Amino acid sequence: MTRIRVINPNTALAMTESIGRCARAVASPSTEVTAVSPAMGPESIESHYDEALAVPGVLAEIAKGERESVDAYVIACFGDPGLDAARELAAGPVLGIAEAAMHAATMVGRTFSVVTTLARTTGRAWDLAHRYGFAAACRGVHACEIPVLDLEKPPARAAVTELCAQVAERDGSDAIVLGCAGMADFCAEVSRATGVPVIDGVAAATRFAESLVALGLRTSTRGEYARPRPKRYSGLLRDFTI
């Protein structure tokens, strides 16, 4: 059995449960998916400050997963917080949902647009598109101006769906990428409204993680992703000593 741990980097447990359902819905019957939130961190991630303070909790969950022989991990936040550091710690693959979604989008179309939460997070999405090599394929990053925790409210679903339809038409994109793990269960509805492929990064990352495990592929330990050199950490980080 393949064991995948989906880590919601915020502490909103209702959102974690929703993310877990979406991941399990696409996983193979032989794959065990567990969704977790860190014991510490922000209740939602909507700024660089939030993202930075979410990383220790993500790394604590990676360390716990390693003790429990987890095969692969998904970091379920569109900023992919702590992704590089997590790859240094985990024996198996670690995937971020922005990276996975952008890869998937370019497999089903030449161009895509991202619909995310707040306008202040659009720069981070563009940063990742450039880092992952998809900036030329990305036609635009658009904010619905709905805070992460409000995505669970009924009006949010309609607003996100309407914006995605407008964006698909205005940008002329072949696909839409949902720019928040809290939008994971909007996928089918948005796809019907837009008439183009809509990619939820949670689902994409879960399936990609399964595939990497099945292929026997692990993160390279040569160079940058080698395990960190042992050293002491102090104060609040003392438990992170390797």
PDB file of C-alpha atoms in Angstrom:
ATOM      1  CA  MET A   1       0.000   0.000   0.000  1.00  0.00           C
ATOM      2  CA  THR A   2       1.245   3.468  -0.908  1.00  0.00           C
ATOM      3  CA  ARG A   3       0.962   5.957   1.933  1.00  0.00           C
ATOM      4  CA  ILE A   4       0.548   9.633   1.024  1.00  0.00           C
ATOM      5  CA  ARG A   5       0.437  12.387   3.615  1.00  0.00           C
ATOM      6  CA  VAL A   6      -1.357  15.578   2.522  1.00  0.00           C
ATOM      7  CA  ILE A   7      -0.246  18.486   4.690  1.00  0.00           C
ATOM      8  CA  ASN A   8      -2.490  21.532   4.922  1.00  0.00           C
ATOM      9  CA  PRO A   9       0.024  24.132   6.178  1.00  0.00           C
ATOM     10  CA  ASN A  10      -2.652  26.131   7.995  1.00  0.00           C
ATOM     11  CA  THR A  11      -4.473  25.102  11.161  1.00  0.00           C
ATOM     12  CA  ALA A  12      -8.054  25.248   9.812  1.00  0.00           C
ATOM     13  CA  LEU A  13      -9.219  21.704  10.477  1.00  0.00           C
ATOM     14  CA  ALA A  14     -12.434  21.944   8.436  1.00  0.00           C
ATOM     15  CA  MET A  15     -10.346  22.918   5.421  1.00  0.00           C
ATOM     16  CA  THR A  16      -7.991  20.010   6.102  1.00  0.00           C
ATOM     17  CA  GLU A  17     -10.912  17.583   6.082  1.00  0.00           C
ATOM     18  CA  SER A  18     -12.147  18.984   2.747  1.00  0.00           C
ATOM     19  CA  ILE A  19      -8.664  18.725   1.245  1.00  0.00           C
ATOM     20  CA  GLY A  20      -8.399  15.143   2.446  1.00  0.00           C
ATOM     21  CA  ARG A  21     -11.705  14.205   0.820  1.00  0.00           C
ATOM     22  CA  CYS A  22     -10.600  15.684  -2.505  1.00  0.00           C
ATOM     23  CA  ALA A  23      -7.274  13.846  -2.379  1.00  0.00           C
ATOM     24  CA  ARG A  24      -8.874  10.516  -1.476  1.00  0.00           C
ATOM     25  CA  ALA A  25     -11.439  10.916  -4.266  1.00  0.00           C
ATOM     26  CA  VAL A  26      -8.703  10.671  -6.916  1.00  0.00           C
ATOM     27  CA  ALA A  27      -6.332   8.263  -5.170  1.00  0.00           C
ATOM     28  CA  SER A  28      -6.072   4.620  -6.174  1.00  0.00           C
ATOM     29  CA  PRO A  29      -7.823   2.053  -3.975  1.00  0.00           C
ATOM     30  CA  SER A  30      -4.408   0.773  -2.908  1.00  0.00           C
ATOM     31  CA  THR A  31      -3.295   4.206  -1.703  1.00  0.00           C
ATOM     32  CA  GLU A  32      -3.830   5.394   1.856  1.00  0.00           C
ATOM     33  CA  VAL A  33      -4.246   9.166   2.040  1.00  0.00           C
ATOM     34  CA  THR A  34      -4.098  10.985   5.362  1.00  0.00           C
ATOM     35  CA  ALA A  35      -4.647  14.741   5.620  1.00  0.00           C
ATOM     36  CA  VAL A  36      -3.132  16.659   8.513  1.00  0.00           C
ATOM     37  CA  SER A  37      -2.657  20.179   9.829  1.00  0.00           C
ATOM     38  CA  PRO A  38       0.360  21.247  11.878  1.00  0.00           C
ATOM     39  CA  ALA A  39      -0.055  21.777  15.589  1.00  0.00           C
ATOM     40  CA  MET A  40       1.348  25.301  15.162  1.00  0.00           C
ATOM     41  CA  GLY A  41       1.008  27.963  12.519  1.00  0.00           C
ATOM     42  CA  PRO A  42      -1.432  30.484  11.042  1.00  0.00           C
ATOM     43  CA  GLU A  43      -5.107  29.675  10.589  1.00  0.00           C
ATOM     44  CA  SER A  44      -4.796  30.710   6.943  1.00  0.00           C
ATOM     45  CA  ILE A  45      -1.935  31.699   4.652  1.00  0.00           C
ATOM     46  CA  GLU A  46      -2.446  35.017   2.902  1.00  0.00           C
ATOM     47  CA  SER A  47       0.894  36.828   3.194  1.00  0.00           C
ATOM     48  CA  HIS A  48       4.631  36.233   3.172  1.00  0.00           C
ATOM     49  CA  TYR A  49       4.532  36.484   6.966  1.00  0.00           C
ATOM     50  CA  ASP A  50       1.891  33.750   7.194  1.00  0.00           C
ATOM     51  CA  GLU A  51       3.841  31.576   4.789  1.00  0.00           C
ATOM     52  CA  ALA A  52       7.119  31.921   6.682  1.00  0.00           C
ATOM     53  CA  LEU A  53       5.468  31.018   9.996  1.00  0.00           C
ATOM     54  CA  ALA A  54       3.710  28.020   8.428  1.00  0.00           C
ATOM     55  CA  VAL A  55       6.960  26.342   7.400  1.00  0.00           C
ATOM     56  CA  PRO A  56       8.092  25.012  10.829  1.00  0.00           C
ATOM     57  CA  GLY A  57       4.746  23.248  11.246  1.00  0.00           C
ATOM     58  CA  VAL A  58       5.037  21.728   7.763  1.00  0.00           C
ATOM     59  CA  LEU A  59       8.539  20.446   8.527  1.00  0.00           C
ATOM     60  CA  ALA A  60       7.370  18.983  11.841  1.00  0.00           C
ATOM     61  CA  GLU A  61       4.710  17.012   9.929  1.00  0.00           C
ATOM     62  CA  ILE A  62       7.316  15.815   7.416  1.00  0.00           C
ATOM     63  CA  ALA A  63       9.524  14.603  10.278  1.00  0.00           C
ATOM     64  CA  LYS A  64       6.559  12.814  11.845  1.00  0.00           C
ATOM     65  CA  GLY A  65       5.676  11.224   8.514  1.00  0.00           C
ATOM     66  CA  GLU A  66       9.220   9.931   8.131  1.00  0.00           C
ATOM     67  CA  ARG A  67       8.944   8.210  11.501  1.00  0.00           C
ATOM     68  CA  GLU A  68       5.682   6.628  10.284  1.00  0.00           C
ATOM     69  CA  SER A  69       7.159   5.424   6.945  1.00  0.00           C
ATOM     70  CA  VAL A  70       5.037   7.692   4.725  1.00  0.00           C
ATOM     71  CA  ASP A  71       5.906   7.192   1.046  1.00  0.00           C
ATOM     72  CA  ALA A  72       5.190  10.669  -0.345  1.00  0.00           C
ATOM     73  CA  TYR A  73       3.860  14.063   0.678  1.00  0.00           C
ATOM     74  CA  VAL A  74       1.677  16.815  -0.759  1.00  0.00           C
ATOM     75  CA  ILE A  75       1.974  20.374   0.576  1.00  0.00           C
ATOM     76  CA  ALA A  76      -1.547  21.692   0.117  1.00  0.00           C
ATOM     77  CA  CYS A  77      -1.053  25.443  -0.136  1.00  0.00           C
ATOM     78  CA  PHE A  78      -0.643  27.262  -3.449  1.00  0.00           C
ATOM     79  CA  GLY A  79       2.445  29.104  -2.226  1.00  0.00           C
ATOM     80  CA  ASP A  80       4.195  25.707  -1.898  1.00  0.00           C
ATOM     81  CA  PRO A  81       5.593  26.793   1.504  1.00  0.00           C
ATOM     82  CA  GLY A  82       8.623  24.913   2.738  1.00  0.00           C
ATOM     83  CA  LEU A  83       8.799  22.714  -0.363  1.00  0.00           C
ATOM     84  CA  ASP A  84      12.585  22.790  -0.760  1.00  0.00           C
ATOM     85  CA  ALA A  85      13.209  22.234   2.953  1.00  0.00           C
ATOM     86  CA  ALA A  86      10.709  19.368   3.035  1.00  0.00           C
ATOM     87  CA  ARG A  87      12.529  17.676   0.152  1.00  0.00           C
ATOM     88  CA  GLU A  88      15.729  17.795   2.190  1.00  0.00           C
ATOM     89  CA  LEU A  89      14.039  15.858   5.003  1.00  0.00           C
ATOM     90  CA  ALA A  90      11.812  13.323   3.233  1.00  0.00           C
ATOM     91  CA  ALA A  91      13.001  10.065   1.740  1.00  0.00           C
ATOM     92  CA  GLY A  92      10.116   9.974  -0.724  1.00  0.00           C
ATOM     93  CA  PRO A  93       8.766  12.611  -3.126  1.00  0.00           C
ATOM     94  CA  VAL A  94       7.316  15.884  -1.872  1.00  0.00           C
ATOM     95  CA  LEU A  95       5.012  17.824  -4.199  1.00  0.00           C
ATOM     96  CA  GLY A  96       3.604  21.313  -3.951  1.00  0.00           C
ATOM     97  CA  ILE A  97       0.134  21.898  -5.343  1.00  0.00           C
ATOM     98  CA  ALA A  98       1.120  24.961  -7.409  1.00  0.00           C
ATOM     99  CA  GLU A  99       3.927  23.043  -9.073  1.00  0.00           C
ATOM    100  CA  ALA A 100       1.703  20.027  -9.741  1.00  0.00           C
ATOM    101  CA  ALA A 101      -1.206  22.111 -11.048  1.00  0.00           C
ATOM    102  CA  MET A 102       0.956  24.101 -13.447  1.00  0.00           C
ATOM    103  CA  HIS A 103       2.531  20.915 -14.791  1.00  0.00           C
ATOM    104  CA  ALA A 104      -0.924  19.375 -15.293  1.00  0.00           C
ATOM    105  CA  ALA A 105      -2.259  22.502 -16.996  1.00  0.00           C
ATOM    106  CA  THR A 106       0.495  22.455 -19.594  1.00  0.00           C
ATOM    107  CA  MET A 107      -0.200  18.797 -20.307  1.00  0.00           C
ATOM    108  CA  VAL A 108      -3.785  19.554 -21.385  1.00  0.00           C
ATOM    109  CA  GLY A 109      -3.270  22.942 -23.046  1.00  0.00           C
ATOM    110  CA  ARG A 110      -0.640  25.390 -24.186  1.00  0.00           C
ATOM    111  CA  THR A 111      -1.805  28.183 -21.886  1.00  0.00           C
ATOM    112  CA  PHE A 112      -3.469  28.553 -18.509  1.00  0.00           C
ATOM    113  CA  SER A 113      -4.703  31.221 -16.106  1.00  0.00           C
ATOM    114  CA  VAL A 114      -4.653  31.100 -12.319  1.00  0.00           C
ATOM    115  CA  VAL A 115      -7.588  32.166 -10.154  1.00  0.00           C
ATOM    116  CA  THR A 116      -6.533  32.740  -6.575  1.00  0.00           C
ATOM    117  CA  THR A 117      -7.802  34.351  -3.379  1.00  0.00           C
ATOM    118  CA  LEU A 118      -6.435  37.809  -2.511  1.00  0.00           C
ATOM    119  CA  ALA A 119      -4.655  40.180  -4.899  1.00  0.00           C
ATOM    120  CA  ARG A 120      -1.694  40.408  -2.538  1.00  0.00           C
ATOM    121  CA  THR A 121      -0.902  36.729  -3.277  1.00  0.00           C
ATOM    122  CA  THR A 122      -0.743  37.089  -7.063  1.00  0.00           C
ATOM    123  CA  GLY A 123       2.939  38.011  -6.989  1.00  0.00           C
ATOM    124  CA  ARG A 124       3.779  34.731  -5.282  1.00  0.00           C
ATOM    125  CA  ALA A 125       1.884  32.803  -7.968  1.00  0.00           C
ATOM    126  CA  TRP A 126       3.857  34.614 -10.672  1.00  0.00           C
ATOM    127  CA  ASP A 127       7.108  33.895  -8.813  1.00  0.00           C
ATOM    128  CA  LEU A 128       6.295  30.183  -8.852  1.00  0.00           C
ATOM    129  CA  ALA A 129       5.264  30.221 -12.515  1.00  0.00           C
ATOM    130  CA  HIS A 130       8.691  31.662 -13.342  1.00  0.00           C
ATOM    131  CA  ARG A 131      10.510  29.260 -11.047  1.00  0.00           C
ATOM    132  CA  TYR A 132       8.783  26.192 -12.467  1.00  0.00           C
ATOM    133  CA  GLY A 133       9.309  27.326 -16.057  1.00  0.00           C
ATOM    134  CA  PHE A 134       5.663  28.086 -16.873  1.00  0.00           C
ATOM    135  CA  ALA A 135       5.661  31.891 -17.038  1.00  0.00           C
ATOM    136  CA  ALA A 136       5.321  31.876 -20.825  1.00  0.00           C
ATOM    137  CA  ALA A 137       2.295  29.573 -20.606  1.00  0.00           C
ATOM    138  CA  CYS A 138       0.569  31.586 -17.873  1.00  0.00           C
ATOM    139  CA  ARG A 139      -1.809  34.131 -19.413  1.00  0.00           C
ATOM    140  CA  GLY A 140      -2.711  35.749 -16.099  1.00  0.00           C
ATOM    141  CA  VAL A 141      -3.163  35.468 -12.340  1.00  0.00           C
ATOM    142  CA  HIS A 142      -6.499  36.791 -11.071  1.00  0.00           C
ATOM    143  CA  ALA A 143      -7.803  37.309  -7.528  1.00  0.00           C
ATOM    144  CA  CYS A 144     -11.389  36.779  -6.435  1.00  0.00           C
ATOM    145  CA  GLU A 145     -10.674  38.856  -3.278  1.00  0.00           C
ATOM    146  CA  ILE A 146     -12.195  36.198  -1.026  1.00  0.00           C
ATOM    147  CA  PRO A 147     -10.166  35.347   2.104  1.00  0.00           C
ATOM    148  CA  VAL A 148      -9.131  31.696   2.393  1.00  0.00           C
ATOM    149  CA  LEU A 149     -11.406  30.867   5.320  1.00  0.00           C
ATOM    150  CA  ASP A 150     -14.405  32.410   3.556  1.00  0.00           C
ATOM    151  CA  LEU A 151     -14.111  29.959   0.659  1.00  0.00           C
ATOM    152  CA  GLU A 152     -16.230  27.523   2.659  1.00  0.00           C
ATOM    153  CA  LYS A 153     -19.208  29.921   2.550  1.00  0.00           C
ATOM    154  CA  PRO A 154     -21.805  29.292  -0.217  1.00  0.00           C
ATOM    155  CA  PRO A 155     -21.432  32.685  -1.980  1.00  0.00           C
ATOM    156  CA  ALA A 156     -17.719  32.001  -2.506  1.00  0.00           C
ATOM    157  CA  ARG A 157     -18.309  29.020  -4.772  1.00  0.00           C
ATOM    158  CA  ALA A 158     -20.517  31.042  -7.112  1.00  0.00           C
ATOM    159  CA  ALA A 159     -18.099  33.994  -7.117  1.00  0.00           C
ATOM    160  CA  VAL A 160     -15.065  31.832  -7.910  1.00  0.00           C
ATOM    161  CA  THR A 161     -16.950  29.982 -10.641  1.00  0.00           C
ATOM    162  CA  GLU A 162     -18.088  33.242 -12.245  1.00  0.00           C
ATOM    163  CA  LEU A 163     -14.584  34.718 -12.149  1.00  0.00           C
ATOM    164  CA  CYS A 164     -13.067  31.577 -13.687  1.00  0.00           C
ATOM    165  CA  ALA A 165     -15.555  31.759 -16.564  1.00  0.00           C
ATOM    166  CA  GLN A 166     -14.716  35.430 -17.140  1.00  0.00           C
ATOM    167  CA  VAL A 167     -10.984  34.756 -16.987  1.00  0.00           C
ATOM    168  CA  ALA A 168     -11.138  31.851 -19.431  1.00  0.00           C
ATOM    169  CA  GLU A 169     -12.926  34.076 -21.936  1.00  0.00           C
ATOM    170  CA  ARG A 170     -10.854  37.214 -21.358  1.00  0.00           C
ATOM    171  CA  ASP A 171      -7.419  35.534 -21.311  1.00  0.00           C
ATOM    172  CA  GLY A 172      -8.276  32.984 -23.976  1.00  0.00           C
ATOM    173  CA  SER A 173      -6.552  30.345 -21.856  1.00  0.00           C
ATOM    174  CA  ASP A 174      -6.779  26.641 -22.578  1.00  0.00           C
ATOM    175  CA  ALA A 175      -7.060  25.732 -18.880  1.00  0.00           C
ATOM    176  CA  ILE A 176      -7.741  27.228 -15.470  1.00  0.00           C
ATOM    177  CA  VAL A 177      -5.640  26.530 -12.388  1.00  0.00           C
ATOM    178  CA  LEU A 178      -7.364  26.974  -9.025  1.00  0.00           C
ATOM    179  CA  GLY A 179      -4.945  28.926  -6.881  1.00  0.00           C
ATOM    180  CA  CYS A 180      -5.882  27.751  -3.391  1.00  0.00           C
ATOM    181  CA  ALA A 181      -6.308  24.358  -1.738  1.00  0.00           C
ATOM    182  CA  GLY A 182      -9.559  25.696  -0.289  1.00  0.00           C
ATOM    183  CA  MET A 183     -10.979  25.667  -3.825  1.00  0.00           C
ATOM    184  CA  ALA A 184     -10.298  21.948  -4.273  1.00  0.00           C
ATOM    185  CA  ASP A 185     -13.927  20.839  -4.297  1.00  0.00           C
ATOM    186  CA  PHE A 186     -14.950  23.564  -6.804  1.00  0.00           C
ATOM    187  CA  CYS A 187     -13.277  21.787  -9.705  1.00  0.00           C
ATOM    188  CA  ALA A 188     -16.164  20.030 -11.440  1.00  0.00           C
ATOM    189  CA  GLU A 189     -18.503  22.994 -11.089  1.00  0.00           C
ATOM    190  CA  VAL A 190     -15.943  25.438 -12.492  1.00  0.00           C
ATOM    191  CA  SER A 191     -15.129  23.104 -15.369  1.00  0.00           C
ATOM    192  CA  ARG A 192     -18.788  22.961 -16.382  1.00  0.00           C
ATOM    193  CA  ALA A 193     -19.073  26.747 -16.242  1.00  0.00           C
ATOM    194  CA  THR A 194     -15.915  27.476 -18.238  1.00  0.00           C
ATOM    195  CA  GLY A 195     -15.884  24.640 -20.750  1.00  0.00           C
ATOM    196  CA  VAL A 196     -12.118  24.247 -20.313  1.00  0.00           C
ATOM    197  CA  PRO A 197     -10.022  21.878 -18.166  1.00  0.00           C
ATOM    198  CA  VAL A 198      -9.852  23.076 -14.568  1.00  0.00           C
ATOM    199  CA  ILE A 199      -6.982  21.861 -12.432  1.00  0.00           C
ATOM    200  CA  ASP A 200      -7.088  21.458  -8.663  1.00  0.00           C
ATOM    201  CA  GLY A 201      -3.532  21.151  -7.410  1.00  0.00           C
ATOM    202  CA  VAL A 202      -4.485  18.866  -4.516  1.00  0.00           C
ATOM    203  CA  ALA A 203      -5.841  16.217  -6.887  1.00  0.00           C
ATOM    204  CA  ALA A 204      -3.007  16.673  -9.384  1.00  0.00           C
ATOM    205  CA  ALA A 205      -0.302  16.455  -6.721  1.00  0.00           C
ATOM    206  CA  THR A 206      -1.882  13.361  -5.165  1.00  0.00           C
ATOM    207  CA  ARG A 207      -1.889  11.484  -8.464  1.00  0.00           C
ATOM    208  CA  PHE A 208       1.599  12.656  -9.392  1.00  0.00           C
ATOM    209  CA  ALA A 209       2.866  11.542  -5.983  1.00  0.00           C
ATOM    210  CA  GLU A 210       1.359   8.106  -6.537  1.00  0.00           C
ATOM    211  CA  SER A 211       3.023   7.904  -9.948  1.00  0.00           C
ATOM    212  CA  LEU A 212       6.453   8.853  -8.632  1.00  0.00           C
ATOM    213  CA  VAL A 213       6.216   6.222  -5.907  1.00  0.00           C
ATOM    214  CA  ALA A 214       5.109   3.600  -8.457  1.00  0.00           C
ATOM    215  CA  LEU A 215       8.053   4.530 -10.673  1.00  0.00           C
ATOM    216  CA  GLY A 216      10.451   4.142  -7.762  1.00  0.00           C
ATOM    217  CA  LEU A 217      11.521   7.798  -8.040  1.00  0.00           C
ATOM    218  CA  ARG A 218      12.705   9.709  -5.026  1.00  0.00           C
ATOM    219  CA  THR A 219      14.051  13.205  -4.539  1.00  0.00           C
ATOM    220  CA  SER A 220      17.714  13.353  -5.457  1.00  0.00           C
ATOM    221  CA  THR A 221      20.059  13.599  -2.476  1.00  0.00           C
ATOM    222  CA  ARG A 222      22.910  14.888  -4.584  1.00  0.00           C
ATOM    223  CA  GLY A 223      23.619  18.560  -4.121  1.00  0.00           C
ATOM    224  CA  GLU A 224      20.970  20.996  -2.947  1.00  0.00           C
ATOM    225  CA  TYR A 225      18.449  18.441  -1.652  1.00  0.00           C
ATOM    226  CA  ALA A 226      20.989  16.477   0.387  1.00  0.00           C
ATOM    227  CA  ARG A 227      20.065  16.116   4.043  1.00  0.00           C
ATOM    228  CA  PRO A 228      20.973  19.263   6.022  1.00  0.00           C
ATOM    229  CA  ARG A 229      24.224  19.223   7.976  1.00  0.00           C
ATOM    230  CA  PRO A 230      23.651  18.443  11.684  1.00  0.00           C
ATOM    231  CA  LYS A 231      23.636  21.475  13.947  1.00  0.00           C
ATOM    232  CA  ARG A 232      21.901  22.777  17.045  1.00  0.00           C
ATOM    233  CA  TYR A 233      18.772  24.932  16.861  1.00  0.00           C
ATOM    234  CA  SER A 234      17.865  27.156  19.779  1.00  0.00           C
ATOM    235  CA  GLY A 235      14.834  28.619  21.504  1.00  0.00           C
ATOM    236  CA  LEU A 236      11.497  27.801  19.901  1.00  0.00           C
ATOM    237  CA  LEU A 237      13.324  25.781  17.215  1.00  0.00           C
ATOM    238  CA  ARG A 238      15.241  23.517  19.570  1.00  0.00           C
ATOM    239  CA  ASP A 239      13.056  20.530  18.658  1.00  0.00           C
ATOM    240  CA  PHE A 240      14.123  20.899  15.011  1.00  0.00           C
ATOM    241  CA  THR A 241      17.714  19.926  15.762  1.00  0.00           C
ATOM    242  CA  ILE A 242      18.784  17.185  13.341  1.00  0.00           C
TER     243      ILE A 242
END
